[in-house]
Amino acid sequence: MRKLGDILGSVMPDILDDVPEHLRPMELTNPGKDQPLAARTSEVESKREPSQRRGYLARELVQCTLPHRDPKADTYSRTDGNFRMIVESGLDARTLEKVGIPYGSIPRLVLLWLNTEAVRKQGKENEREIHFGNTLNDFLRSVGLSPTTGGGKRGDAARVRVQCEKLFAARFTFARIEGDDLSGSTNSMKMDVAKQVYTWWDYRNPDQGSFWESYIVLDEDFHRALVANPVPFDIDHLRALKRSPLAIDLYSWLTYRLFRLGNDYRGVTISYSDLKKQFGSEYSRDDNFKAALKEALERVSDVFSAIRYELAPHGLIVAPVSAKDLPVQPERKIVSAVPGKAAVQIESPVAHHVFQNLTISAKDWKRIAKLAENLGKDAHQLFPLWKAWVFDEKVQVANPAAHFIQFLKRHDSSRKF
């Protein structure tokens, strides 16, 4: 039997390499004993039903993640390719002091819960108003934490209080950076997490209810970011990884990448240096990061047994996964196109839009910039406008370069396209 490296072939170790998105997935044979693969099947997952609990997380929060440990700073940034996320600390309303940057597993679980609730409430009355429940313990259970860990500083209740204070007060900036300082563009948006936060919890008596239910009103721009391109996940999988923020990040990112891989038989290879930039910037030593990576991947494979990976000398190799083995399946809805005919299942259009990639290669960009110059237009200036139009109108783009060229030819100042 061939080894995984022979099957996958030579792949560029670019962490944001482009791959086909809508190809039919290919079944993988199980690796032999002589292969250095982590392909573990947990007893828990073997008993799982196909209809897992679906949760959502904004694509931007999958690409760039919060710190694992306290950065002890008032500003934090993470960059992935041409995308950058910046988090700024908010103020304590009582002391007017900076509360710090949210970090660790808890804000990740809270963001997953907030994002999922925002998607479920989309289009409904007061869609930006997310309710926590009448008691603190209600909220702990809703985000997958335990009310039984005690009331001390290391208990879930105390940690939730601290991390929610940091998260709800934070300001996020999402930015797309094209080109360089001399010739390029930056498209960024700053947004607070919360427009309003109302909590009425007794941390000494976390089961004590109140007449008024605690809730948060998400900032309008942050809410729009959460629901615009939500990536679907199995909530139970992420909650099973709640004690390891690195495992949560790897699971989220690998699931997203595997959705995009389709049946590209080569899979994907990511160098350790790129992985460290993406997930391990807090590790000063490479060997410490590789040890943490190995442990986190083992945790991930315990809940996502279909994953096939190899920690090769040059980096992490991940093989594609069959569609039926992905953690969540495409959303489907029942429709009846003809009265009196049996209803059929069709894929929701949202499922395709979630993973749309609008990257244009450097070779195509050079040709496009020349065309724009001949048309008397600025490609760098119009590129973010085109992406915003595609994003807002949920246009499906098969060939980004060709689609942007058509946009350039038709665009004028009085209309978008």
Tab-separated table of C-alpha atoms in Angstrom:
chain	number	residue	atom	x	y	z
A	1	MET	CA	0.000	0.000	0.000
A	2	ARG	CA	1.330	3.421	-0.903
A	3	LYS	CA	2.186	5.839	1.845
A	4	LEU	CA	0.168	8.980	2.371
A	5	GLY	CA	2.958	11.229	1.101
A	6	ASP	CA	2.969	9.354	-2.239
A	7	ILE	CA	-0.818	9.644	-2.541
A	8	LEU	CA	-0.946	13.347	-1.731
A	9	GLY	CA	1.977	14.369	-3.871
A	10	SER	CA	3.822	17.677	-3.703
A	11	VAL	CA	1.697	20.545	-2.408
A	12	MET	CA	2.637	24.161	-1.835
A	13	PRO	CA	2.722	24.818	1.944
A	14	ASP	CA	0.626	27.982	1.659
A	15	ILE	CA	-1.850	28.162	4.486
A	16	LEU	CA	-4.379	29.949	2.284
A	17	ASP	CA	-3.882	28.032	-0.974
A	18	ASP	CA	-6.903	27.912	-3.264
A	19	VAL	CA	-8.637	24.622	-3.959
A	20	PRO	CA	-11.826	23.633	-5.822
A	21	GLU	CA	-14.881	23.959	-3.605
A	22	HIS	CA	-17.737	22.083	-5.257
A	23	LEU	CA	-16.183	18.866	-6.535
A	24	ARG	CA	-17.561	15.462	-5.648
A	25	PRO	CA	-15.719	14.109	-2.598
A	26	MET	CA	-13.657	10.929	-2.920
A	27	GLU	CA	-13.667	8.015	-0.501
A	28	LEU	CA	-10.359	7.347	1.243
A	29	THR	CA	-9.152	3.879	2.037
A	30	ASN	CA	-8.235	3.294	5.659
A	31	PRO	CA	-4.490	3.533	6.254
A	32	GLY	CA	-2.453	0.404	6.915
A	33	LYS	CA	-0.594	-0.224	10.137
A	34	ASP	CA	2.692	0.771	8.542
A	35	GLN	CA	1.477	4.292	7.799
A	36	PRO	CA	2.344	7.127	10.217
A	37	LEU	CA	-1.228	8.409	10.301
A	38	ALA	CA	-3.461	9.492	13.160
A	39	ALA	CA	-6.770	7.863	12.232
A	40	ARG	CA	-8.470	7.179	15.523
A	41	THR	CA	-12.084	6.271	16.085
A	42	SER	CA	-13.660	7.134	19.403
A	43	GLU	CA	-16.295	4.898	20.907
A	44	VAL	CA	-18.469	7.953	21.507
A	45	GLU	CA	-18.470	9.057	17.868
A	46	SER	CA	-19.228	5.560	16.562
A	47	LYS	CA	-22.573	5.748	18.356
A	48	ARG	CA	-23.442	9.246	17.145
A	49	GLU	CA	-26.508	9.889	15.032
A	50	PRO	CA	-25.993	11.462	11.584
A	51	SER	CA	-28.038	14.547	12.528
A	52	GLN	CA	-25.540	16.328	14.758
A	53	ARG	CA	-26.328	19.540	16.525
A	54	ARG	CA	-25.358	22.335	14.175
A	55	GLY	CA	-23.567	25.461	15.369
A	56	TYR	CA	-21.973	28.357	13.508
A	57	LEU	CA	-18.891	30.531	13.690
A	58	ALA	CA	-18.042	33.470	11.417
A	59	ARG	CA	-15.416	32.613	8.828
A	60	GLU	CA	-13.251	35.511	10.021
A	61	LEU	CA	-13.163	34.004	13.535
A	62	VAL	CA	-12.038	30.683	12.050
A	63	GLN	CA	-9.242	32.274	10.009
A	64	CYS	CA	-7.926	34.400	12.859
A	65	THR	CA	-8.413	33.340	16.458
A	66	LEU	CA	-8.234	34.825	19.934
A	67	PRO	CA	-5.113	34.249	22.069
A	68	HIS	CA	-4.783	30.996	24.026
A	69	ARG	CA	-3.284	32.723	27.045
A	70	ASP	CA	-3.550	36.186	28.535
A	71	PRO	CA	-1.513	38.465	26.211
A	72	LYS	CA	-1.261	41.025	29.025
A	73	ALA	CA	-1.822	43.814	26.517
A	74	ASP	CA	-4.641	46.100	25.470
A	75	THR	CA	-4.352	45.276	21.757
A	76	TYR	CA	-4.008	41.911	20.030
A	77	SER	CA	-3.775	41.039	16.341
A	78	ARG	CA	-3.665	37.877	14.257
A	79	THR	CA	-2.932	37.736	10.502
A	80	ASP	CA	-3.812	34.998	8.012
A	81	GLY	CA	-2.714	35.748	4.457
A	82	ASN	CA	-4.205	39.113	3.478
A	83	PHE	CA	-6.768	39.027	6.297
A	84	ARG	CA	-6.099	40.601	9.686
A	85	MET	CA	-8.120	40.636	12.892
A	86	ILE	CA	-7.389	43.233	15.568
A	87	VAL	CA	-8.954	43.111	19.043
A	88	GLU	CA	-8.877	46.115	21.350
A	89	SER	CA	-9.668	46.036	25.049
A	90	GLY	CA	-12.757	47.831	26.329
A	91	LEU	CA	-13.240	49.685	29.604
A	92	ASP	CA	-14.702	48.589	32.922
A	93	ALA	CA	-17.767	50.810	33.393
A	94	ARG	CA	-17.118	50.984	37.152
A	95	THR	CA	-13.373	51.662	37.296
A	96	LEU	CA	-12.822	53.074	33.769
A	97	GLU	CA	-9.783	50.779	33.503
A	98	LYS	CA	-9.013	48.506	30.556
A	99	VAL	CA	-10.458	45.029	31.126
A	100	GLY	CA	-8.000	43.237	28.813
A	101	ILE	CA	-8.267	40.923	25.803
A	102	PRO	CA	-10.514	37.823	25.948
A	103	TYR	CA	-8.479	34.600	25.796
A	104	GLY	CA	-8.716	30.834	26.214
A	105	SER	CA	-11.569	28.411	25.591
A	106	ILE	CA	-14.436	30.310	27.222
A	107	PRO	CA	-14.707	33.267	24.816
A	108	ARG	CA	-14.464	30.784	21.929
A	109	LEU	CA	-17.439	28.826	23.296
A	110	VAL	CA	-19.369	32.026	24.001
A	111	LEU	CA	-18.727	33.303	20.463
A	112	LEU	CA	-19.869	29.951	19.039
A	113	TRP	CA	-23.072	30.188	21.078
A	114	LEU	CA	-23.670	33.858	20.178
A	115	ASN	CA	-23.011	33.186	16.492
A	116	THR	CA	-25.321	30.176	16.470
A	117	GLU	CA	-28.132	32.118	18.158
A	118	ALA	CA	-27.637	35.024	15.743
A	119	VAL	CA	-27.976	32.702	12.731
A	120	ARG	CA	-31.067	31.032	14.189
A	121	LYS	CA	-32.739	34.379	14.914
A	122	GLN	CA	-31.820	35.962	11.587
A	123	GLY	CA	-34.813	37.723	10.041
A	124	LYS	CA	-36.884	37.539	13.216
A	125	GLU	CA	-37.997	40.384	15.441
A	126	ASN	CA	-35.198	41.777	17.631
A	127	GLU	CA	-32.717	39.490	15.857
A	128	ARG	CA	-29.708	41.163	17.489
A	129	GLU	CA	-31.049	40.582	21.006
A	130	ILE	CA	-29.652	37.342	22.426
A	131	HIS	CA	-30.990	36.094	25.776
A	132	PHE	CA	-28.812	34.272	28.309
A	133	GLY	CA	-31.509	32.688	30.488
A	134	ASN	CA	-32.786	33.548	33.948
A	135	THR	CA	-29.839	32.180	35.922
A	136	LEU	CA	-26.074	32.053	35.553
A	137	ASN	CA	-26.205	28.264	35.546
A	138	ASP	CA	-28.666	28.390	32.626
A	139	PHE	CA	-26.082	30.338	30.658
A	140	LEU	CA	-23.223	28.007	31.659
A	141	ARG	CA	-25.175	25.020	30.353
A	142	SER	CA	-26.133	26.796	27.131
A	143	VAL	CA	-22.478	27.412	26.178
A	144	GLY	CA	-21.389	23.899	27.189
A	145	LEU	CA	-19.776	24.641	30.560
A	146	SER	CA	-20.468	23.049	33.935
A	147	PRO	CA	-22.329	24.572	36.903
A	148	THR	CA	-20.696	21.955	39.156
A	149	THR	CA	-17.089	23.207	38.992
A	150	GLY	CA	-17.458	25.283	42.147
A	151	GLY	CA	-17.542	28.965	42.936
A	152	GLY	CA	-13.787	29.513	43.271
A	153	LYS	CA	-11.560	31.485	40.950
A	154	ARG	CA	-10.981	28.450	38.715
A	155	GLY	CA	-14.633	27.458	38.556
A	156	ASP	CA	-16.485	27.935	35.263
A	157	ALA	CA	-18.810	30.577	36.760
A	158	ALA	CA	-15.959	32.883	37.816
A	159	ARG	CA	-14.046	32.377	34.583
A	160	VAL	CA	-17.154	33.067	32.499
A	161	ARG	CA	-17.725	36.297	34.375
A	162	VAL	CA	-14.183	37.531	33.656
A	163	GLN	CA	-14.036	36.426	30.015
A	164	CYS	CA	-17.532	37.685	29.149
A	165	GLU	CA	-16.638	41.066	30.600
A	166	LYS	CA	-13.577	41.175	28.328
A	167	LEU	CA	-15.417	39.858	25.255
A	168	PHE	CA	-18.531	42.022	25.483
A	169	ALA	CA	-16.431	45.170	25.999
A	170	ALA	CA	-14.002	44.410	23.143
A	171	ARG	CA	-13.772	46.126	19.793
A	172	PHE	CA	-12.913	44.028	16.717
A	173	THR	CA	-11.396	45.188	13.436
A	174	PHE	CA	-11.576	42.922	10.378
A	175	ALA	CA	-9.311	44.055	7.544
A	176	ARG	CA	-8.451	42.833	4.029
A	177	ILE	CA	-5.085	44.108	2.822
A	178	GLU	CA	-4.261	43.959	-0.897
A	179	GLY	CA	-0.904	44.858	-2.445
A	180	ASP	CA	1.685	46.812	-0.469
A	181	ASP	CA	2.234	50.285	1.001
A	182	LEU	CA	3.076	51.761	-2.414
A	183	SER	CA	0.361	50.092	-4.504
A	184	GLY	CA	-2.517	48.429	-2.733
A	185	SER	CA	-5.696	48.835	-0.746
A	186	THR	CA	-7.039	48.191	2.724
A	187	ASN	CA	-10.676	47.434	3.373
A	188	SER	CA	-11.364	47.405	7.115
A	189	MET	CA	-14.266	47.754	9.513
A	190	LYS	CA	-14.220	48.422	13.252
A	191	MET	CA	-17.057	47.130	15.385
A	192	ASP	CA	-17.953	46.679	19.015
A	193	VAL	CA	-19.227	43.270	20.100
A	194	ALA	CA	-22.173	44.581	22.095
A	195	LYS	CA	-24.451	47.582	21.765
A	196	GLN	CA	-26.032	46.796	25.134
A	197	VAL	CA	-25.384	44.223	27.859
A	198	TYR	CA	-27.792	43.541	30.707
A	199	THR	CA	-26.904	40.845	33.246
A	200	TRP	CA	-28.672	40.173	36.527
A	201	TRP	CA	-26.775	37.254	37.978
A	202	ASP	CA	-25.873	36.301	41.527
A	203	TYR	CA	-22.421	34.731	41.323
A	204	ARG	CA	-22.742	33.472	44.907
A	205	ASN	CA	-26.034	31.747	44.073
A	206	PRO	CA	-25.767	30.833	40.385
A	207	ASP	CA	-29.140	29.030	40.436
A	208	GLN	CA	-30.876	32.122	41.789
A	209	GLY	CA	-33.310	33.442	39.171
A	210	SER	CA	-34.380	37.028	38.581
A	211	PHE	CA	-37.526	38.728	37.382
A	212	TRP	CA	-35.661	40.130	34.376
A	213	GLU	CA	-33.832	37.832	31.960
A	214	SER	CA	-30.205	38.710	31.135
A	215	TYR	CA	-29.463	39.503	27.509
A	216	ILE	CA	-27.046	41.136	25.069
A	217	VAL	CA	-27.839	43.306	22.050
A	218	LEU	CA	-25.135	42.705	19.464
A	219	ASP	CA	-23.609	45.667	17.670
A	220	GLU	CA	-25.194	45.946	14.231
A	221	ASP	CA	-21.923	45.610	12.301
A	222	PHE	CA	-20.701	42.728	14.476
A	223	HIS	CA	-24.053	40.958	14.033
A	224	ARG	CA	-23.768	41.404	10.259
A	225	ALA	CA	-20.265	39.896	10.346
A	226	LEU	CA	-21.510	36.882	12.329
A	227	VAL	CA	-24.385	35.995	9.998
A	228	ALA	CA	-22.855	36.932	6.624
A	229	ASN	CA	-20.573	33.892	6.151
A	230	PRO	CA	-21.165	31.453	9.024
A	231	VAL	CA	-19.183	28.218	8.921
A	232	PRO	CA	-21.202	25.235	10.247
A	233	PHE	CA	-19.806	22.984	12.985
A	234	ASP	CA	-20.923	20.187	15.243
A	235	ILE	CA	-21.497	21.929	18.578
A	236	ASP	CA	-20.906	18.730	20.557
A	237	HIS	CA	-17.490	18.273	18.939
A	238	LEU	CA	-16.333	21.753	19.881
A	239	ARG	CA	-17.667	21.439	23.415
A	240	ALA	CA	-15.809	18.153	23.824
A	241	LEU	CA	-12.599	20.117	23.136
A	242	LYS	CA	-13.426	22.907	25.583
A	243	ARG	CA	-10.353	22.396	27.778
A	244	SER	CA	-7.946	23.073	24.906
A	245	PRO	CA	-8.215	26.344	22.949
A	246	LEU	CA	-5.589	25.072	20.481
A	247	ALA	CA	-7.692	21.949	19.792
A	248	ILE	CA	-10.793	24.122	19.275
A	249	ASP	CA	-8.910	26.292	16.772
A	250	LEU	CA	-7.447	23.314	14.886
A	251	TYR	CA	-10.795	21.528	14.710
A	252	SER	CA	-12.549	24.657	13.396
A	253	TRP	CA	-9.874	25.433	10.836
A	254	LEU	CA	-9.419	21.841	9.631
A	255	THR	CA	-13.173	21.355	9.259
A	256	TYR	CA	-13.357	24.527	7.188
A	257	ARG	CA	-10.416	23.462	5.001
A	258	LEU	CA	-11.812	19.955	4.494
A	259	PHE	CA	-15.132	21.400	3.349
A	260	ARG	CA	-13.195	23.377	0.740
A	261	LEU	CA	-10.924	20.546	-0.388
A	262	GLY	CA	-13.631	18.555	-2.151
A	263	ASN	CA	-12.014	15.591	-3.894
A	264	ASP	CA	-8.600	17.147	-4.466
A	265	TYR	CA	-6.744	13.859	-3.967
A	266	ARG	CA	-3.507	15.647	-3.028
A	267	GLY	CA	-4.991	17.045	0.162
A	268	VAL	CA	-3.072	19.914	1.694
A	269	THR	CA	0.341	20.365	3.305
A	270	ILE	CA	1.032	23.156	5.800
A	271	SER	CA	4.553	23.901	6.956
A	272	TYR	CA	5.252	24.069	10.688
A	273	SER	CA	6.336	27.697	10.351
A	274	ASP	CA	2.958	28.624	8.840
A	275	LEU	CA	1.130	26.612	11.491
A	276	LYS	CA	3.032	28.401	14.212
A	277	LYS	CA	2.153	31.805	12.726
A	278	GLN	CA	-1.486	30.728	12.548
A	279	PHE	CA	-1.910	28.995	15.906
A	280	GLY	CA	1.292	29.073	17.917
A	281	SER	CA	2.661	32.598	18.050
A	282	GLU	CA	2.557	32.375	21.858
A	283	TYR	CA	5.080	29.505	21.874
A	284	SER	CA	8.681	30.736	22.019
A	285	ARG	CA	10.209	27.319	21.172
A	286	ASP	CA	9.398	25.360	18.020
A	287	ASP	CA	9.668	21.999	19.798
A	288	ASN	CA	7.143	23.091	22.446
A	289	PHE	CA	4.706	24.122	19.721
A	290	LYS	CA	5.122	20.825	17.837
A	291	ALA	CA	4.446	18.892	21.062
A	292	ALA	CA	1.319	20.982	21.735
A	293	LEU	CA	0.229	20.542	18.102
A	294	LYS	CA	0.574	16.763	18.324
A	295	GLU	CA	-1.481	16.608	21.522
A	296	ALA	CA	-4.178	18.919	20.149
A	297	LEU	CA	-4.480	16.920	16.906
A	298	GLU	CA	-4.955	13.748	18.931
A	299	ARG	CA	-7.801	15.451	20.780
A	300	VAL	CA	-9.324	16.548	17.458
A	301	SER	CA	-9.135	13.042	15.993
A	302	ASP	CA	-10.886	11.669	19.092
A	303	VAL	CA	-14.037	13.611	18.164
A	304	PHE	CA	-13.532	13.738	14.371
A	305	SER	CA	-12.423	10.184	13.662
A	306	ALA	CA	-12.593	10.454	9.846
A	307	ILE	CA	-9.707	12.896	9.709
A	308	ARG	CA	-6.490	11.558	8.165
A	309	TYR	CA	-3.284	13.426	8.873
A	310	GLU	CA	0.453	12.927	9.133
A	311	LEU	CA	3.003	14.976	11.071
A	312	ALA	CA	5.729	14.750	8.426
A	313	PRO	CA	9.233	16.245	8.783
A	314	HIS	CA	8.300	19.208	6.566
A	315	GLY	CA	4.840	19.912	7.985
A	316	LEU	CA	1.284	18.713	8.589
A	317	ILE	CA	-0.281	16.701	5.759
A	318	VAL	CA	-4.084	16.461	5.750
A	319	ALA	CA	-5.928	14.152	3.366
A	320	PRO	CA	-9.398	14.920	1.968
A	321	VAL	CA	-12.468	13.442	3.655
A	322	SER	CA	-15.545	11.961	2.028
A	323	ALA	CA	-18.638	14.215	2.189
A	324	LYS	CA	-20.559	11.762	4.362
A	325	ASP	CA	-17.734	11.815	6.940
A	326	LEU	CA	-17.637	15.592	7.378
A	327	PRO	CA	-18.739	16.759	10.850
A	328	VAL	CA	-21.871	18.424	9.448
A	329	GLN	CA	-23.744	17.879	6.209
A	330	PRO	CA	-25.014	20.619	3.843
A	331	GLU	CA	-28.265	22.132	5.051
A	332	ARG	CA	-31.274	20.885	3.158
A	333	LYS	CA	-34.878	21.972	3.073
A	334	ILE	CA	-38.054	20.256	1.902
A	335	VAL	CA	-39.714	21.888	-1.108
A	336	SER	CA	-42.515	20.958	-3.485
A	337	ALA	CA	-41.990	22.537	-6.892
A	338	VAL	CA	-45.230	21.249	-8.404
A	339	PRO	CA	-48.588	21.125	-6.545
A	340	GLY	CA	-49.598	17.582	-5.847
A	341	LYS	CA	-46.123	16.202	-6.415
A	342	ALA	CA	-43.992	14.700	-3.661
A	343	ALA	CA	-41.678	17.111	-1.909
A	344	VAL	CA	-37.947	16.763	-2.518
A	345	GLN	CA	-34.858	17.780	-0.606
A	346	ILE	CA	-32.644	20.488	-2.068
A	347	GLU	CA	-29.494	22.103	-0.738
A	348	SER	CA	-29.898	25.478	0.878
A	349	PRO	CA	-28.178	28.225	-1.189
A	350	VAL	CA	-26.440	29.354	2.010
A	351	ALA	CA	-24.394	26.154	2.103
A	352	HIS	CA	-22.580	27.113	-1.119
A	353	HIS	CA	-22.092	30.752	-0.231
A	354	VAL	CA	-20.418	29.964	3.077
A	355	PHE	CA	-17.171	28.749	1.544
A	356	GLN	CA	-16.930	31.018	-1.494
A	357	ASN	CA	-13.364	32.054	-2.265
A	358	LEU	CA	-12.776	35.342	-4.117
A	359	THR	CA	-8.980	35.224	-4.340
A	360	ILE	CA	-7.359	36.354	-7.616
A	361	SER	CA	-3.909	35.035	-8.507
A	362	ALA	CA	-0.965	37.391	-8.986
A	363	LYS	CA	-0.771	36.459	-12.688
A	364	ASP	CA	-4.448	37.276	-13.284
A	365	TRP	CA	-4.192	40.448	-11.212
A	366	LYS	CA	-1.401	41.797	-13.411
A	367	ARG	CA	-3.601	41.315	-16.484
A	368	ILE	CA	-6.630	42.840	-14.738
A	369	ALA	CA	-4.693	45.903	-13.553
A	370	LYS	CA	-3.546	46.565	-17.131
A	371	LEU	CA	-7.113	46.241	-18.435
A	372	ALA	CA	-8.412	48.610	-15.748
A	373	GLU	CA	-5.739	51.152	-16.674
A	374	ASN	CA	-6.840	51.006	-20.314
A	375	LEU	CA	-10.433	51.582	-19.184
A	376	GLY	CA	-9.381	54.550	-17.077
A	377	LYS	CA	-10.299	52.760	-13.841
A	378	ASP	CA	-8.451	51.786	-10.664
A	379	ALA	CA	-8.509	47.998	-10.068
A	380	HIS	CA	-7.223	48.357	-6.484
A	381	GLN	CA	-10.020	50.766	-5.635
A	382	LEU	CA	-12.770	48.725	-7.309
A	383	PHE	CA	-11.708	45.298	-6.010
A	384	PRO	CA	-13.132	45.756	-2.470
A	385	LEU	CA	-16.324	47.260	-3.978
A	386	TRP	CA	-16.727	44.164	-6.151
A	387	LYS	CA	-16.208	41.821	-3.191
A	388	ALA	CA	-18.681	43.808	-1.098
A	389	TRP	CA	-21.264	43.556	-3.894
A	390	VAL	CA	-20.745	39.795	-4.247
A	391	PHE	CA	-20.900	39.461	-0.458
A	392	ASP	CA	-24.077	41.559	-0.013
A	393	GLU	CA	-25.987	40.055	-2.939
A	394	LYS	CA	-24.727	36.485	-2.275
A	395	VAL	CA	-23.654	36.127	-5.913
A	396	GLN	CA	-22.101	32.762	-6.757
A	397	VAL	CA	-18.702	33.259	-8.445
A	398	ALA	CA	-17.134	30.321	-10.265
A	399	ASN	CA	-14.166	32.250	-11.720
A	400	PRO	CA	-13.206	35.303	-9.586
A	401	ALA	CA	-10.844	36.795	-12.195
A	402	ALA	CA	-13.375	36.607	-15.055
A	403	HIS	CA	-16.185	37.881	-12.834
A	404	PHE	CA	-14.144	40.860	-11.640
A	405	ILE	CA	-13.216	41.726	-15.237
A	406	GLN	CA	-16.917	41.921	-16.110
A	407	PHE	CA	-17.438	44.110	-13.051
A	408	LEU	CA	-14.647	46.436	-14.217
A	409	LYS	CA	-16.146	46.752	-17.695
A	410	ARG	CA	-19.670	47.525	-16.466
A	411	HIS	CA	-18.986	49.562	-13.355
A	412	ASP	CA	-19.705	53.264	-13.227
A	413	SER	CA	-20.170	55.724	-10.379
A	414	SER	CA	-23.984	55.535	-10.465
A	415	ARG	CA	-24.329	51.785	-9.890
A	416	LYS	CA	-22.432	48.838	-8.456
A	417	PHE	CA	-22.566	46.555	-11.480
